[in-house]
């Protein structure tokens, strides 16, 4: 990095839900960045941290705040611990860095020693961005394949559905919670009698019953229970696949339906 002394530096750090175990804690990133700046005599004017947000989207509060500060002339350089902290999508990363370059704000990666002032630095950034995106896609694919296999084997994944608890000392097995199971039965029985979702929800709320998360019943929560094959002993996986540009889930025409290891309530 050239002539960064006396320049105003913004530090950016991020951890995402899918990268919590990769060793890059927020504080760990910031500590190394601040140590480096102190050693070089650079001035850190602000820190920006996005917690629990994936690098596959640029709509992160602190990232947007940092970019606004850069556009407002409050920063001369943005420094990250590693390029994939800024973005994991190649095009996103290159677009962000290009925008910074246009407003004369430098970008520097501590571990990869990349700066964009030279053509070599730009080439290295493109290569690292491509590897970063490949790594993320591989992680997502491996996670999906593992979840798919567990579903085929009949094991439930995700938040516990109403009517079930985990078997003590077991990570996979579920057992029926009789009190909650009675609520589930009431929902199905009421629906079979022709009652609408709103009427069923109102009746449950009037009786003082709550969802698994301790919230009042709603039309959506009743709809979810009625349409969930889990209650007849089935496991459904990949009902939704692929996100559109508007971040809306699309229905999967061929979801996995398998016999579950759990006992049915209905």
Short mmCIF file of C-alpha atoms in Angstrom, two decimals:
data_model
loop_
_atom_site.label_atom_id
_atom_site.label_comp_id
_atom_site.label_asym_id
_atom_site.label_seq_id
_atom_site.Cartn_x
_atom_site.Cartn_y
_atom_site.Cartn_z
CA UNK A 1 0.00 0.00 0.00
CA UNK A 2 1.41 3.36 -0.99
CA UNK A 3 1.47 6.52 1.08
CA UNK A 4 -1.34 5.66 3.48
CA UNK A 5 0.05 7.62 6.40
CA UNK A 6 -2.30 10.38 7.54
CA UNK A 7 -5.04 8.98 5.31
CA UNK A 8 -8.42 8.19 6.81
CA UNK A 9 -8.99 4.44 6.93
CA UNK A 10 -12.24 2.54 7.41
CA UNK A 11 -12.02 -1.04 8.66
CA UNK A 12 -14.63 -3.52 7.47
CA UNK A 13 -15.26 -6.92 9.12
CA UNK A 14 -17.98 -9.52 8.61
CA UNK A 15 -19.10 -12.97 9.69
CA UNK A 16 -22.03 -14.79 8.14
CA UNK A 17 -24.32 -17.54 9.38
CA UNK A 18 -22.63 -20.05 7.14
CA UNK A 19 -19.12 -18.98 8.11
CA UNK A 20 -19.31 -18.84 11.89
CA UNK A 21 -16.81 -21.66 12.25
CA UNK A 22 -14.19 -20.45 9.80
CA UNK A 23 -12.10 -18.72 12.44
CA UNK A 24 -12.68 -15.18 11.20
CA UNK A 25 -14.45 -13.67 14.21
CA UNK A 26 -15.40 -10.00 14.01
CA UNK A 27 -13.07 -9.07 16.85
CA UNK A 28 -10.28 -11.21 15.44
CA UNK A 29 -10.46 -9.44 12.09
CA UNK A 30 -10.56 -5.99 13.67
CA UNK A 31 -7.71 -6.71 16.07
CA UNK A 32 -5.36 -7.72 13.27
CA UNK A 33 -6.39 -4.79 11.12
CA UNK A 34 -5.91 -2.30 13.97
CA UNK A 35 -2.55 -3.82 14.90
CA UNK A 36 -1.40 -3.40 11.31
CA UNK A 37 -2.61 0.20 11.14
CA UNK A 38 -0.96 1.04 14.44
CA UNK A 39 2.33 -0.47 13.30
CA UNK A 40 2.21 1.49 10.03
CA UNK A 41 1.06 4.70 11.70
CA UNK A 42 -2.26 4.88 9.83
CA UNK A 43 -5.34 6.61 11.24
CA UNK A 44 -8.44 4.47 11.69
CA UNK A 45 -11.46 6.78 11.57
CA UNK A 46 -14.26 4.19 11.65
CA UNK A 47 -15.06 0.49 12.00
CA UNK A 48 -17.89 -1.22 10.11
CA UNK A 49 -19.08 -4.67 11.18
CA UNK A 50 -21.82 -6.87 9.71
CA UNK A 51 -22.68 -9.80 11.95
CA UNK A 52 -24.53 -12.91 10.81
CA UNK A 53 -24.96 -11.65 7.24
CA UNK A 54 -23.87 -13.61 4.21
CA UNK A 55 -21.39 -12.15 1.76
CA UNK A 56 -23.60 -13.20 -1.15
CA UNK A 57 -25.60 -9.97 -0.79
CA UNK A 58 -24.39 -6.39 -0.82
CA UNK A 59 -27.47 -5.20 1.07
CA UNK A 60 -25.68 -5.19 4.42
CA UNK A 61 -26.30 -2.23 6.75
CA UNK A 62 -22.69 -1.58 7.70
CA UNK A 63 -21.36 -2.17 4.21
CA UNK A 64 -23.83 0.36 2.84
CA UNK A 65 -22.96 2.82 5.62
CA UNK A 66 -19.27 2.45 4.81
CA UNK A 67 -19.83 2.96 1.08
CA UNK A 68 -21.90 6.07 1.82
CA UNK A 69 -19.11 7.44 4.02
CA UNK A 70 -16.67 6.75 1.19
CA UNK A 71 -18.88 8.57 -1.31
CA UNK A 72 -19.31 11.44 1.13
CA UNK A 73 -15.54 11.90 1.22
CA UNK A 74 -15.06 10.67 4.79
CA UNK A 75 -12.65 7.83 3.89
CA UNK A 76 -9.47 7.58 1.86
CA UNK A 77 -9.01 3.82 2.14
CA UNK A 78 -11.07 0.75 3.04
CA UNK A 79 -9.20 -2.12 4.61
CA UNK A 80 -10.38 -5.72 5.12
CA UNK A 81 -8.79 -8.77 6.68
CA UNK A 82 -9.56 -10.84 3.60
CA UNK A 83 -11.29 -10.05 0.30
CA UNK A 84 -14.14 -12.50 0.91
CA UNK A 85 -15.16 -10.45 3.94
CA UNK A 86 -16.20 -7.68 1.56
CA UNK A 87 -18.08 -9.96 -0.84
CA UNK A 88 -18.14 -13.59 -1.92
CA UNK A 89 -19.69 -12.99 -5.30
CA UNK A 90 -17.06 -12.13 -7.89
CA UNK A 91 -19.09 -9.50 -9.71
CA UNK A 92 -20.18 -7.84 -6.44
CA UNK A 93 -16.62 -7.61 -5.17
CA UNK A 94 -15.28 -6.21 -8.42
CA UNK A 95 -18.16 -3.73 -8.70
CA UNK A 96 -17.58 -2.44 -5.15
CA UNK A 97 -13.85 -2.06 -5.68
CA UNK A 98 -14.37 -0.40 -9.06
CA UNK A 99 -16.75 2.13 -7.50
CA UNK A 100 -14.18 2.89 -4.81
CA UNK A 101 -11.52 3.33 -7.46
CA UNK A 102 -13.72 5.85 -9.31
CA UNK A 103 -14.01 8.05 -6.22
CA UNK A 104 -10.28 7.74 -5.42
CA UNK A 105 -10.81 5.54 -2.34
CA UNK A 106 -8.19 2.83 -2.00
CA UNK A 107 -8.90 -0.79 -1.13
CA UNK A 108 -6.49 -3.03 0.75
CA UNK A 109 -6.67 -6.67 1.88
CA UNK A 110 -4.44 -7.40 4.85
CA UNK A 111 -3.83 -11.14 4.40
CA UNK A 112 -3.57 -11.06 0.64
CA UNK A 113 -1.67 -7.76 0.42
CA UNK A 114 -3.84 -6.61 -2.45
CA UNK A 115 -4.28 -3.00 -3.50
CA UNK A 116 -6.05 -1.80 -6.63
CA UNK A 117 -3.68 0.97 -7.66
CA UNK A 118 -1.80 -1.35 -10.03
CA UNK A 119 -2.90 -3.59 -12.91
CA UNK A 120 -1.27 -6.53 -11.13
CA UNK A 121 -3.33 -5.83 -8.01
CA UNK A 122 -6.53 -5.72 -10.07
CA UNK A 123 -5.68 -9.04 -11.71
CA UNK A 124 -4.95 -10.67 -8.36
CA UNK A 125 -8.24 -9.34 -6.99
CA UNK A 126 -10.16 -10.93 -9.87
CA UNK A 127 -8.43 -14.27 -9.32
CA UNK A 128 -9.05 -14.24 -5.57
CA UNK A 129 -12.65 -13.17 -6.07
CA UNK A 130 -13.22 -16.12 -8.39
CA UNK A 131 -11.70 -18.54 -5.89
CA UNK A 132 -13.77 -17.01 -3.09
CA UNK A 133 -17.00 -17.48 -5.05
CA UNK A 134 -16.00 -21.05 -5.93
CA UNK A 135 -15.31 -21.79 -2.26
CA UNK A 136 -18.68 -20.43 -1.17
CA UNK A 137 -20.56 -22.35 -3.88
CA UNK A 138 -18.76 -25.54 -2.82
CA UNK A 139 -19.77 -25.00 0.81
CA UNK A 140 -23.40 -24.38 -0.15
CA UNK A 141 -23.44 -27.47 -2.36
CA UNK A 142 -21.92 -29.68 0.35
CA UNK A 143 -24.39 -28.41 2.95
CA UNK A 144 -27.31 -28.99 0.61
CA UNK A 145 -26.18 -32.52 -0.28
CA UNK A 146 -25.81 -33.39 3.41
CA UNK A 147 -29.28 -32.06 4.22
CA UNK A 148 -30.74 -33.90 1.23
CA UNK A 149 -29.25 -37.22 2.33
CA UNK A 150 -30.56 -36.80 5.89
CA UNK A 151 -34.01 -36.07 4.50
CA UNK A 152 -33.93 -39.20 2.35
CA UNK A 153 -33.01 -41.17 5.46
CA UNK A 154 -36.11 -39.77 7.18
CA UNK A 155 -34.55 -37.32 9.62
CA UNK A 156 -36.13 -33.93 10.25
CA UNK A 157 -34.01 -30.79 9.95
CA UNK A 158 -34.69 -27.28 11.06
CA UNK A 159 -36.80 -25.79 13.83
CA UNK A 160 -38.92 -28.21 15.82
CA UNK A 161 -42.51 -28.36 14.55
CA UNK A 162 -45.42 -27.94 16.93
CA UNK A 163 -46.22 -31.28 18.55
CA UNK A 164 -42.68 -32.60 18.82
CA UNK A 165 -39.65 -32.40 21.10
CA UNK A 166 -36.16 -33.78 20.72
CA UNK A 167 -35.42 -37.11 22.37
CA UNK A 168 -32.99 -36.40 25.24
CA UNK A 169 -29.35 -37.16 24.34
CA UNK A 170 -30.24 -37.55 20.68
CA UNK A 171 -29.48 -35.12 17.86
CA UNK A 172 -31.81 -36.75 15.32
CA UNK A 173 -34.73 -38.46 17.05
CA UNK A 174 -37.98 -36.72 17.87
CA UNK A 175 -40.77 -37.62 20.27
CA UNK A 176 -44.36 -36.44 20.47
CA UNK A 177 -45.20 -33.63 22.88
CA UNK A 178 -48.70 -34.71 23.87
CA UNK A 179 -49.96 -31.29 24.91
CA UNK A 180 -48.88 -29.73 21.63
CA UNK A 181 -50.06 -32.77 19.69
CA UNK A 182 -53.57 -32.15 20.99
CA UNK A 183 -53.40 -28.63 19.54
CA UNK A 184 -52.30 -30.04 16.18
CA UNK A 185 -55.17 -32.55 16.23
CA UNK A 186 -57.62 -29.76 17.03
CA UNK A 187 -56.35 -27.79 14.03
CA UNK A 188 -56.82 -30.69 11.63
CA UNK A 189 -60.20 -31.63 13.09
CA UNK A 190 -61.44 -28.05 12.83
CA UNK A 191 -60.20 -27.82 9.25
CA UNK A 192 -61.97 -31.08 8.39
CA UNK A 193 -65.20 -29.55 9.73
CA UNK A 194 -64.86 -26.72 7.24
CA UNK A 195 -63.48 -24.04 9.56
CA UNK A 196 -61.24 -21.45 7.90
CA UNK A 197 -57.67 -20.67 8.88
CA UNK A 198 -58.59 -17.38 10.56
CA UNK A 199 -61.39 -18.97 12.58
CA UNK A 200 -59.08 -21.76 13.76
CA UNK A 201 -56.35 -19.29 14.72
CA UNK A 202 -58.79 -17.08 16.61
CA UNK A 203 -60.21 -20.07 18.50
CA UNK A 204 -56.74 -21.21 19.59
CA UNK A 205 -55.74 -17.71 20.65
CA UNK A 206 -58.97 -17.36 22.62
CA UNK A 207 -58.11 -20.56 24.48
CA UNK A 208 -54.67 -19.15 25.30
CA UNK A 209 -52.67 -21.56 23.12
CA UNK A 210 -49.44 -20.43 21.44
CA UNK A 211 -47.16 -21.62 18.66
CA UNK A 212 -43.89 -23.48 19.19
CA UNK A 213 -42.16 -20.09 19.37
CA UNK A 214 -44.61 -18.86 22.01
CA UNK A 215 -46.48 -16.50 19.68
CA UNK A 216 -50.22 -16.21 18.91
CA UNK A 217 -51.52 -18.32 16.05
CA UNK A 218 -52.01 -16.63 12.69
CA UNK A 219 -53.38 -17.57 9.29
CA UNK A 220 -49.87 -18.37 8.07
CA UNK A 221 -49.04 -20.59 11.05
CA UNK A 222 -52.27 -22.57 10.59
CA UNK A 223 -51.65 -22.84 6.84
CA UNK A 224 -48.15 -24.16 7.50
CA UNK A 225 -49.40 -26.88 9.85
CA UNK A 226 -52.28 -27.96 7.58
CA UNK A 227 -50.00 -28.22 4.52
CA UNK A 228 -47.10 -29.92 6.31
CA UNK A 229 -46.83 -33.65 5.48
CA UNK A 230 -44.64 -34.06 8.56
CA UNK A 231 -47.77 -34.63 10.64
CA UNK A 232 -48.64 -37.77 8.67
CA UNK A 233 -45.14 -39.17 9.14
CA UNK A 234 -43.45 -37.79 6.03
CA UNK A 235 -40.30 -35.71 5.53
CA UNK A 236 -40.43 -33.00 2.88
CA UNK A 237 -37.21 -31.44 1.67
CA UNK A 238 -36.41 -28.81 -0.96
CA UNK A 239 -39.98 -27.60 -1.32
CA UNK A 240 -38.46 -24.32 -2.42
CA UNK A 241 -35.41 -23.95 -4.64
CA UNK A 242 -33.64 -21.04 -6.28
CA UNK A 243 -34.06 -17.41 -5.32
CA UNK A 244 -35.14 -14.85 -7.89
CA UNK A 245 -33.60 -11.41 -8.17
CA UNK A 246 -36.40 -10.17 -5.91
CA UNK A 247 -35.34 -12.68 -3.23
CA UNK A 248 -38.56 -14.67 -3.55
CA UNK A 249 -38.48 -18.43 -3.25
CA UNK A 250 -39.62 -20.53 -6.19
CA UNK A 251 -41.51 -23.79 -5.79
CA UNK A 252 -39.51 -26.91 -6.57
CA UNK A 253 -41.46 -29.12 -8.96
CA UNK A 254 -39.80 -32.25 -7.57
CA UNK A 255 -39.38 -31.91 -3.78
CA UNK A 256 -38.16 -34.91 -1.81
CA UNK A 257 -40.90 -36.73 0.10
CA UNK A 258 -39.62 -39.56 2.31
CA UNK A 259 -40.90 -41.70 5.16
CA UNK A 260 -39.87 -40.06 8.40
CA UNK A 261 -38.29 -41.70 11.42
CA UNK A 262 -40.79 -39.89 13.66
CA UNK A 263 -44.26 -41.01 14.75
CA UNK A 264 -47.17 -39.27 12.97
CA UNK A 265 -49.69 -37.22 14.94
CA UNK A 266 -52.44 -37.42 12.32
#
